[in-house]
Amino acid sequence: MTVLIAGGGIAGMTMALTCHQIGLSARVFESVDELKPLGVGINLQPNAVRELFELGLEEGLDEIGLEAQEWALLAMNGKDVWSETRGLSAGYRWPQYSVHRGRLQMLLYEAVVDRLGPDAVTTGHALTSYESRDGDIAAQFRTSDGQTVDETANLLIGADGLHSTVRSQMYPDQGEPRWGGAVMWRGTSQGIPIRTGNSFVLLGKLEHRFICYPISKPDPETGLSTINWIAERRFDAEQGWTKGDWNRQVDLEDFIEYFEDWIFDWLDVPGLIKESKAVLEYPMVDRDPVPSWVDGRAGLIGDAAHVMYPVGSNGASQAIVDTRILGAAFVEHGAGPTALNAYEGELLENISALVLRNRGDGPVGILGVVEERCGGTFDDIADVITREELDTFMANYKAAAGFAIETLNAAPPTIPPGVKATEAP
Ligand SMILES: Cc1cc2nc3c(=O)[nH]c(=O)nc-3n(C[C@H](O)[C@H](O)[C@H](O)COP(=O)(O)OP(=O)(O)OC[C@H]3O[C@@H](n4cnc5c(N)ncnc54)[C@H](O)[C@@H]3O)c2cc1C
């Protein structure tokens, strides 16, 4: 095995598909016993969709996702502060998709099994440590039936997410993820899509907001789509919160009071929340950027490398892009430590800056400016902020996050079709 991947999430599965595309042998070791379509909605930005299309997943993605058309920020009074087209209608050569995270993971998983074979993914194996051995890297796993297993490869890729064991071996003193005070309650409900029918809508103010967007095509008979929603409120970060866990289920009564009167003639927030079969609570956490994602023959990708606040909808997208930049480095330098360092050299500085930038509210920060100037009450947004100010704010974010339209459209494929990588010493 050339590349051993710890973690079978979005990053791990895309890494395996990328290795397969460039002719490297790879295996994924995942801690859970059975991969299930967990989570709620996520957005895939055009830069990540491009990479998935280049991996031949266009049809599958179109089947499970919904092309996003609009991204809109609305103040507490329900009026538009900013709205823009997204994806193809914004001029990108690739669409933006809203998709259920679990369905995306399953699409990638099935593609891995189909292309690399059923032995490419081993579940029930949690990585516990790694060490260099005779010019290779050896990884130790604890299996779900309590055994210890040892696997050796040329490289280890830590794609093991927010609580990455690979990262904690690199940085034993990093501590728990950092919580800035925001808590998100997330769910999916059946509802009639609003505005364009494919709109991402963020309503409210920085410390108290509601986000919703459809993640499925409407049922032809009822007109109902699956609507992904996130209700968010900021608390005093000093009080502490539970450890970040993507699957903690809570009761409506725990938070519905914060949104009870958010009723507009075009959106009934409490009504939508109450339609959800389950609500997941998640404290918005990230980690401080680290000086390196590489330790000899081990490298980090995805959330293990740079978990960030989801304010710009780019956590999953960046995880996908990471795997492609690393794949391109394998092609150029061979699959060895030099490629890991080249990948890090290309991304670490910018992505670390993005992690910190997202702490400052990312593109949603503009709502803070509006709130500061008028307390969120206005008839016409032009009386509060000029169009030029809005344009500059948004363009800066897009450039930093790697989805500036012209740059992306003009960029050659990250991995040209047909190229292959070799193993490097
Ligand atoms: C169950 C789950 C639900 C999520 N739901 C949402 C959501 O609703 N919305 C959202 O924006 N983001 C969600 N996320 C996070 C989102 O998937 C990531 O932010 C993003 O896609 C980057 O993906 P990743 O592959 O780096 O990390 P992840 O998607 O977190 O994947 C990491 C994988 O590594 C596995 N793993 C962890 N430790 C080990 C170990 N020691 N050895 C082997 N395997 C290990 C995990 O089980 C997981 O499958 C969720 C993550 C998980 C794990």
Coordinates of C-alpha atoms and ligand atoms in Angstrom, one line a residue:
M1 CA 0.0 0.0 0.0
T2 CA 1.4 3.4 -1.0
V3 CA -1.1 5.7 0.8
L4 CA -2.8 4.8 4.0
I5 CA -5.8 7.1 4.7
A6 CA -7.1 7.4 8.3
G7 CA -10.7 8.5 8.2
G8 CA -13.5 7.8 5.7
G9 CA -15.3 11.2 5.7
I10 CA -15.5 13.6 2.7
A11 CA -11.7 14.2 2.7
G12 CA -10.6 10.5 3.1
M13 CA -12.9 9.2 0.4
T14 CA -12.0 11.9 -2.1
M15 CA -8.3 11.3 -1.3
A16 CA -8.8 7.6 -2.1
L17 CA -10.5 8.4 -5.4
T18 CA -7.7 10.8 -6.3
C19 CA -5.0 8.2 -5.6
H20 CA -6.9 5.8 -7.8
Q21 CA -7.1 8.3 -10.6
I22 CA -3.3 8.9 -10.6
G23 CA -2.5 5.2 -10.3
L24 CA -1.5 5.0 -6.6
S25 CA -2.6 2.2 -4.3
A26 CA -4.6 3.5 -1.3
R27 CA -6.7 2.1 1.5
V28 CA -9.0 3.9 3.9
F29 CA -9.3 2.9 7.6
E30 CA -12.4 4.3 9.3
S31 CA -13.2 4.1 13.0
V32 CA -16.9 3.5 12.9
D33 CA -18.2 0.0 12.2
E34 CA -20.6 1.0 9.5
L35 CA -20.7 4.2 7.4
K36 CA -24.2 5.7 7.6
P37 CA -25.5 8.9 5.8
L38 CA -25.1 11.1 8.9
G39 CA -25.3 14.9 9.1
V40 CA -27.5 17.5 7.5
G41 CA -26.9 19.9 4.6
I42 CA -23.6 21.3 3.3
N43 CA -22.7 23.5 0.4
L44 CA -20.2 22.5 -2.2
Q45 CA -18.6 25.5 -3.8
P46 CA -17.8 25.5 -7.6
N47 CA -14.0 25.0 -6.9
A48 CA -14.9 21.7 -5.2
V49 CA -17.6 20.7 -7.6
R50 CA -15.1 21.1 -10.4
E51 CA -12.8 18.5 -8.7
L52 CA -15.7 16.1 -8.1
F53 CA -16.7 16.4 -11.8
E54 CA -13.1 15.7 -12.8
L55 CA -13.3 12.6 -10.7
G56 CA -16.3 11.5 -12.8
L57 CA -18.9 12.1 -10.2
E58 CA -21.0 14.6 -12.1
E59 CA -24.0 12.4 -12.6
G60 CA -24.1 11.2 -9.0
L61 CA -23.8 14.7 -7.7
D62 CA -26.6 15.9 -9.8
E63 CA -28.8 13.1 -8.5
I64 CA -28.2 13.8 -4.8
G65 CA -27.6 17.5 -4.8
L66 CA -29.5 20.7 -5.8
E67 CA -27.8 23.4 -7.8
A68 CA -27.7 26.6 -5.7
Q69 CA -28.8 29.7 -7.5
E70 CA -28.8 32.5 -4.9
W71 CA -27.1 33.4 -1.7
A72 CA -28.9 36.1 0.3
L73 CA -28.3 37.9 3.6
L74 CA -31.3 39.5 5.2
A75 CA -31.5 41.7 8.3
M76 CA -33.7 41.1 11.4
N77 CA -36.4 43.1 9.7
G78 CA -36.5 40.5 6.9
K79 CA -35.2 42.8 4.2
D80 CA -32.4 42.1 1.8
V81 CA -28.9 43.4 2.7
W82 CA -27.2 41.5 0.0
S83 CA -28.1 38.9 -2.6
E84 CA -26.1 37.4 -5.4
T85 CA -26.4 34.6 -7.9
R86 CA -24.4 31.5 -7.3
G87 CA -22.9 28.7 -9.4
L88 CA -23.5 28.7 -13.1
S89 CA -25.9 31.6 -13.1
A90 CA -23.1 33.7 -11.4
G91 CA -20.8 32.9 -14.3
Y92 CA -18.8 30.0 -12.8
R93 CA -18.0 27.1 -15.2
W94 CA -19.2 24.7 -12.5
P95 CA -22.3 24.8 -10.4
Q96 CA -22.5 25.1 -6.6
Y97 CA -24.4 22.3 -4.9
S98 CA -26.4 22.1 -1.7
V99 CA -26.4 18.5 -0.7
H100 CA -26.9 16.2 2.3
R101 CA -23.5 15.6 3.9
G102 CA -24.3 11.9 4.5
R103 CA -25.5 11.3 1.0
L104 CA -22.3 12.9 -0.4
Q105 CA -20.2 10.7 1.8
M106 CA -22.1 7.6 0.6
L107 CA -21.7 8.6 -3.0
L108 CA -17.9 8.9 -2.5
Y109 CA -17.8 5.7 -0.5
E110 CA -19.6 3.7 -3.2
A111 CA -17.3 5.2 -5.9
V112 CA -14.3 4.1 -3.8
V113 CA -15.6 0.5 -3.4
D114 CA -16.5 0.4 -7.1
R115 CA -13.2 1.6 -8.4
L116 CA -10.6 0.5 -5.8
G117 CA -12.4 -2.7 -4.8
P118 CA -14.3 -3.8 -1.6
D119 CA -11.0 -4.1 0.4
A120 CA -10.2 -0.5 -0.1
V121 CA -12.3 0.6 2.9
T122 CA -11.8 -1.1 6.3
T123 CA -14.3 0.0 8.9
G124 CA -14.1 -0.6 12.7
H125 CA -10.4 0.5 12.7
A126 CA -9.6 3.6 14.8
L127 CA -6.1 4.9 14.3
T128 CA -4.3 5.2 17.7
S129 CA -0.7 6.2 16.7
Y130 CA 1.9 6.1 14.0
E131 CA 5.7 5.7 13.9
S132 CA 8.4 5.6 11.2
R133 CA 9.7 2.2 10.5
D134 CA 12.4 1.1 8.0
G135 CA 11.9 4.1 5.7
D136 CA 8.1 3.6 5.7
I137 CA 5.4 4.7 8.2
A138 CA 3.5 2.2 10.4
A139 CA 0.1 3.0 11.8
Q140 CA -1.5 1.3 14.8
F141 CA -5.3 0.7 14.9
R142 CA -7.7 -0.4 17.6
T143 CA -10.4 -2.5 16.1
S144 CA -14.0 -2.4 17.4
D145 CA -13.6 -5.9 18.9
G146 CA -10.6 -4.6 20.9
Q147 CA -7.7 -5.9 18.9
T148 CA -4.6 -4.0 17.9
V149 CA -3.6 -4.0 14.3
D150 CA -0.6 -2.6 12.6
E151 CA -0.4 -1.5 8.9
T152 CA 2.6 -0.1 7.0
A153 CA 2.6 2.2 4.0
N154 CA 4.7 4.7 2.2
L155 CA 2.6 7.6 3.5
L156 CA -0.1 8.2 6.1
I157 CA -2.8 10.8 5.4
G158 CA -4.7 11.9 8.5
A159 CA -8.3 12.6 7.3
D160 CA -9.7 11.9 10.7
G161 CA -11.6 15.1 11.2
L162 CA -12.1 17.5 14.1
H163 CA -10.8 15.2 16.8
S164 CA -7.9 13.9 14.6
T165 CA -5.6 11.5 16.3
V166 CA -2.9 12.0 13.7
R167 CA -3.0 15.7 14.5
S168 CA -2.9 15.2 18.2
Q169 CA 0.2 13.0 17.9
M170 CA 1.8 15.9 15.9
Y171 CA 0.6 18.4 18.5
P172 CA 0.1 16.7 21.8
D173 CA -0.5 20.0 23.6
Q174 CA -3.1 21.4 21.3
G175 CA -6.0 20.7 23.8
E176 CA -9.7 20.7 23.0
P177 CA -11.2 22.6 20.0
R178 CA -11.8 26.3 20.6
W179 CA -15.4 27.5 21.1
G180 CA -16.1 31.1 20.3
G181 CA -19.6 31.2 21.9
A182 CA -21.9 30.3 19.0
V183 CA -24.2 27.2 19.2
M184 CA -25.9 25.9 16.1
W185 CA -29.1 23.7 16.1
R186 CA -29.5 22.0 12.8
G187 CA -32.2 20.0 11.2
T188 CA -34.0 19.2 8.0
S189 CA -37.8 19.7 7.4
Q190 CA -40.1 19.3 4.5
G191 CA -41.1 22.7 3.2
I192 CA -41.8 24.9 0.2
P193 CA -38.6 26.4 -1.0
I194 CA -38.6 30.2 -0.9
R195 CA -37.3 33.0 -3.2
T196 CA -35.7 31.4 -6.3
G197 CA -36.5 27.9 -5.1
N198 CA -32.8 27.2 -4.8
S199 CA -31.8 30.0 -2.4
F200 CA -29.4 30.0 0.5
V201 CA -31.0 32.5 3.0
L202 CA -29.3 33.9 6.1
L203 CA -31.5 36.0 8.2
G204 CA -30.9 38.0 11.4
K205 CA -27.8 39.4 13.0
L206 CA -24.3 38.2 13.9
E207 CA -25.2 36.8 17.3
H208 CA -28.6 35.5 16.5
R209 CA -29.4 34.1 13.1
F210 CA -31.3 31.6 11.0
I211 CA -30.2 29.9 7.8
C212 CA -32.2 27.8 5.4
Y213 CA -31.8 26.3 2.0
P214 CA -33.3 23.4 0.1
I215 CA -31.1 20.3 -0.4
S216 CA -33.5 18.3 -2.6
K217 CA -35.5 18.9 -5.8
P218 CA -39.2 19.5 -5.0
D219 CA -41.6 16.6 -5.0
P220 CA -43.5 17.0 -8.2
E221 CA -46.8 16.3 -6.4
T222 CA -46.5 18.2 -3.2
G223 CA -44.0 20.9 -4.2
L224 CA -42.1 20.1 -0.9
S225 CA -38.3 19.9 -0.7
T226 CA -36.1 18.9 2.1
I227 CA -35.1 22.2 3.6
N228 CA -31.8 22.3 5.6
W229 CA -31.9 24.8 8.5
I230 CA -29.5 26.1 11.1
A231 CA -30.7 28.2 14.0
E232 CA -27.8 29.9 15.7
R233 CA -27.2 32.0 18.8
R234 CA -24.2 33.3 20.5
F235 CA -23.6 32.9 24.2
D236 CA -20.9 34.0 26.6
A237 CA -17.9 31.8 25.6
E238 CA -16.6 31.9 29.2
Q239 CA -19.5 29.6 30.3
G240 CA -18.1 26.7 28.2
W241 CA -20.1 24.1 26.2
T242 CA -20.1 20.4 25.5
K243 CA -17.4 18.9 23.4
G244 CA -17.9 19.2 19.7
D245 CA -19.9 16.3 18.4
W246 CA -21.6 16.3 15.1
N247 CA -24.4 13.9 16.2
R248 CA -25.7 15.2 19.5
Q249 CA -29.5 15.1 19.4
V250 CA -31.4 17.6 21.5
D251 CA -35.1 18.6 22.2
L252 CA -36.8 21.5 20.5
E253 CA -37.6 23.0 23.9
D254 CA -33.9 23.5 24.5
F255 CA -33.8 26.4 22.0
I256 CA -37.1 27.1 20.2
E257 CA -37.8 30.1 22.6
Y258 CA -35.0 32.0 20.8
F259 CA -36.8 31.9 17.5
E260 CA -40.5 31.8 18.5
D261 CA -41.4 35.2 17.1
W262 CA -39.4 34.9 13.9
I263 CA -42.5 34.8 11.7
F264 CA -42.6 36.6 8.3
D265 CA -45.2 36.4 5.6
W266 CA -42.6 34.6 3.4
L267 CA -41.0 32.4 6.1
D268 CA -42.3 30.8 9.4
V269 CA -39.1 30.0 11.2
P270 CA -40.5 28.2 14.3
G271 CA -43.0 26.4 12.1
L272 CA -40.1 25.1 9.9
I273 CA -38.1 24.1 12.9
K274 CA -41.0 22.2 14.4
E275 CA -41.4 20.1 11.2
S276 CA -38.0 18.6 11.8
K277 CA -37.9 14.9 13.0
A278 CA -34.6 15.4 14.8
V279 CA -32.5 18.4 15.9
L280 CA -28.7 18.2 16.2
E281 CA -26.8 20.6 18.5
Y282 CA -23.3 21.7 17.6
P283 CA -21.1 24.2 19.3
M284 CA -19.3 26.2 16.6
V285 CA -15.7 25.2 17.2
D286 CA -12.4 25.4 15.4
R287 CA -8.7 25.0 16.2
D288 CA -5.9 27.4 16.1
P289 CA -3.8 27.1 12.9
V290 CA -0.7 25.0 13.3
P291 CA 2.8 25.7 11.8
S292 CA 2.8 22.5 9.7
W293 CA 0.5 19.7 8.5
V294 CA 3.4 17.3 7.9
D295 CA 5.4 15.1 10.2
G296 CA 7.8 13.0 8.1
R297 CA 5.6 10.6 6.1
A298 CA 2.4 11.7 7.8
G299 CA 0.3 14.6 6.5
L300 CA -3.1 16.1 7.4
I301 CA -6.0 17.0 5.1
G302 CA -9.6 18.3 5.6
D303 CA -10.8 19.2 9.1
A304 CA -7.8 17.4 10.6
A305 CA -5.6 20.1 9.1
H306 CA -7.8 23.2 9.3
V307 CA -11.2 22.8 10.9
M308 CA -12.9 26.2 10.5
Y309 CA -16.2 27.9 11.4
P310 CA -18.8 27.1 8.7
V311 CA -19.5 30.7 8.1
G312 CA -18.4 30.7 4.5
S313 CA -19.8 27.2 3.6
N314 CA -16.3 26.0 2.7
G315 CA -15.2 23.3 5.2
A316 CA -16.2 20.3 3.0
S317 CA -15.2 22.2 -0.2
Q318 CA -11.7 22.9 1.1
A319 CA -11.4 19.2 2.2
I320 CA -12.0 18.2 -1.4
V321 CA -9.6 20.7 -2.8
D322 CA -6.9 19.6 -0.4
T323 CA -7.0 16.1 -1.8
R324 CA -6.6 17.4 -5.3
I325 CA -3.7 19.7 -4.5
L326 CA -2.0 16.8 -2.7
G327 CA -2.7 14.5 -5.7
A328 CA -1.1 17.0 -8.0
A329 CA 1.9 17.1 -5.7
F330 CA 2.1 13.3 -5.9
V331 CA 2.2 13.6 -9.7
E332 CA 4.9 16.2 -9.7
H333 CA 7.2 14.9 -6.9
G334 CA 6.2 11.2 -6.5
A335 CA 4.2 10.0 -3.5
G336 CA 6.7 10.7 -0.7
P337 CA 7.5 13.4 1.9
T338 CA 8.5 16.0 -0.7
A339 CA 5.0 15.9 -2.1
L340 CA 3.5 16.4 1.4
N341 CA 5.7 19.4 1.9
A342 CA 4.8 20.8 -1.5
Y343 CA 1.1 20.5 -0.7
E344 CA 1.6 22.2 2.6
G345 CA 3.6 25.0 0.9
E346 CA 0.8 25.7 -1.5
L347 CA -2.1 25.8 1.0
L348 CA -1.1 26.2 4.7
E349 CA -0.6 30.0 4.8
N350 CA -3.8 30.9 3.0
I351 CA -6.0 28.4 4.7
S352 CA -4.7 29.3 8.1
A353 CA -5.6 32.9 7.3
L354 CA -9.0 31.7 6.2
V355 CA -9.6 29.8 9.5
L356 CA -8.9 33.1 11.4
R357 CA -10.9 35.1 9.0
N358 CA -13.9 32.9 9.5
R359 CA -13.7 33.6 13.2
G360 CA -14.4 37.1 12.2
D361 CA -17.7 36.1 10.6
G362 CA -16.5 35.7 7.1
P363 CA -18.9 37.0 4.4
V364 CA -21.7 37.3 7.0
G365 CA -19.7 40.0 8.8
I366 CA -21.5 42.6 6.7
L367 CA -24.6 42.0 8.8
G368 CA -22.5 43.3 11.8
V369 CA -21.8 46.5 9.9
V370 CA -25.5 47.0 9.1
E371 CA -26.4 46.3 12.7
E372 CA -23.9 48.8 14.0
R373 CA -25.1 51.5 11.7
C374 CA -28.8 51.2 12.1
G375 CA -29.6 48.5 14.6
G376 CA -31.0 46.3 11.7
T377 CA -33.9 48.7 10.9
F378 CA -34.1 50.3 7.5
D379 CA -36.4 50.8 4.5
D380 CA -33.7 50.7 1.9
I381 CA -30.3 49.2 2.5
A382 CA -28.7 51.9 0.2
D383 CA -29.4 54.3 3.0
V384 CA -27.2 52.3 5.3
I385 CA -24.3 51.0 3.2
T386 CA -23.2 51.8 -0.3
R387 CA -23.2 49.2 -3.1
E388 CA -19.5 49.7 -3.5
E389 CA -18.8 48.9 0.1
L390 CA -20.9 45.7 -0.2
D391 CA -19.1 44.7 -3.4
T392 CA -15.6 45.2 -2.0
F393 CA -16.4 43.3 1.2
M394 CA -17.8 40.2 -0.7
A395 CA -15.1 40.2 -3.3
N396 CA -12.3 40.2 -0.7
Y397 CA -13.9 37.1 1.0
K398 CA -14.2 35.2 -2.2
A399 CA -10.6 35.8 -3.3
A400 CA -9.4 34.6 0.2
A401 CA -11.6 31.5 0.1
G402 CA -10.4 30.5 -3.4
F403 CA -13.7 30.9 -5.2
A404 CA -13.1 34.1 -7.2
I405 CA -14.9 33.5 -10.5
E406 CA -12.3 34.6 -13.0
T407 CA -9.4 32.9 -11.2
L408 CA -11.2 29.6 -10.9
N409 CA -12.6 29.6 -14.4
A410 CA -9.2 30.3 -15.9
A411 CA -7.3 27.8 -13.8
P412 CA -6.1 24.7 -15.6
P413 CA -7.3 21.3 -14.2
T414 CA -5.6 20.7 -10.8
I415 CA -4.8 17.1 -12.0
P416 CA -4.8 16.9 -15.9
P417 CA -6.6 13.9 -17.2
G418 CA -4.5 10.8 -17.7
V419 CA -1.4 11.8 -15.6
K420 CA 0.0 9.2 -13.2
A421 CA 2.1 9.4 -10.1
T422 CA 4.9 7.1 -8.9
E423 CA 6.0 6.2 -5.4
A424 CA 8.9 8.3 -4.2
P425 CA 11.5 7.2 -1.7
Ligands
LIG1 C1 -20.9 12.2 11.5 C2 -20.6 13.5 11.0 C3 -21.6 14.4 10.6 C4 -21.3 15.7 10.1 N1 -22.3 16.5 9.9 C5 -22.1 17.8 9.3 C6 -23.1 18.6 9.0 O1 -24.3 18.3 9.2 N2 -22.8 19.9 8.5 C7 -21.5 20.3 8.3 O2 -21.3 21.4 7.9 N3 -20.5 19.4 8.6 C8 -20.7 18.2 9.1 N4 -19.7 17.4 9.4 C9 -18.3 17.8 9.2 C10 -18.0 17.9 7.7 O3 -18.2 16.6 7.1 C11 -16.5 18.3 7.6 O4 -16.4 19.6 8.2 C12 -16.0 18.4 6.2 O5 -16.8 17.6 5.3 C13 -14.5 17.9 6.1 O6 -14.5 16.5 6.1 P1 -13.4 15.6 6.7 O7 -13.4 14.4 5.9 O8 -12.1 16.3 6.9 O9 -13.9 15.3 8.2 P2 -15.2 14.4 8.7 O10 -16.3 14.5 7.7 O11 -15.4 14.8 10.1 O12 -14.6 12.9 8.6 C14 -13.7 12.4 9.5 C15 -13.8 10.9 9.4 O13 -12.7 10.3 10.2 C16 -13.3 9.3 11.1 N5 -12.3 9.2 12.2 C17 -12.2 10.0 13.3 N6 -11.2 9.5 14.1 C18 -10.7 8.5 13.5 C19 -9.6 7.6 13.8 N7 -8.8 7.8 14.9 N8 -9.2 6.6 12.9 C20 -10.0 6.4 11.8 N9 -11.0 7.2 11.5 C21 -11.4 8.2 12.3 C22 -14.6 9.8 11.4 O14 -15.5 8.8 11.9 C23 -15.1 10.4 10.1 O15 -15.7 9.4 9.3 C24 -20.0 16.1 10.0 C25 -18.9 15.2 10.3 C26 -19.2 13.9 10.8 C27 -18.1 13.0 11.1

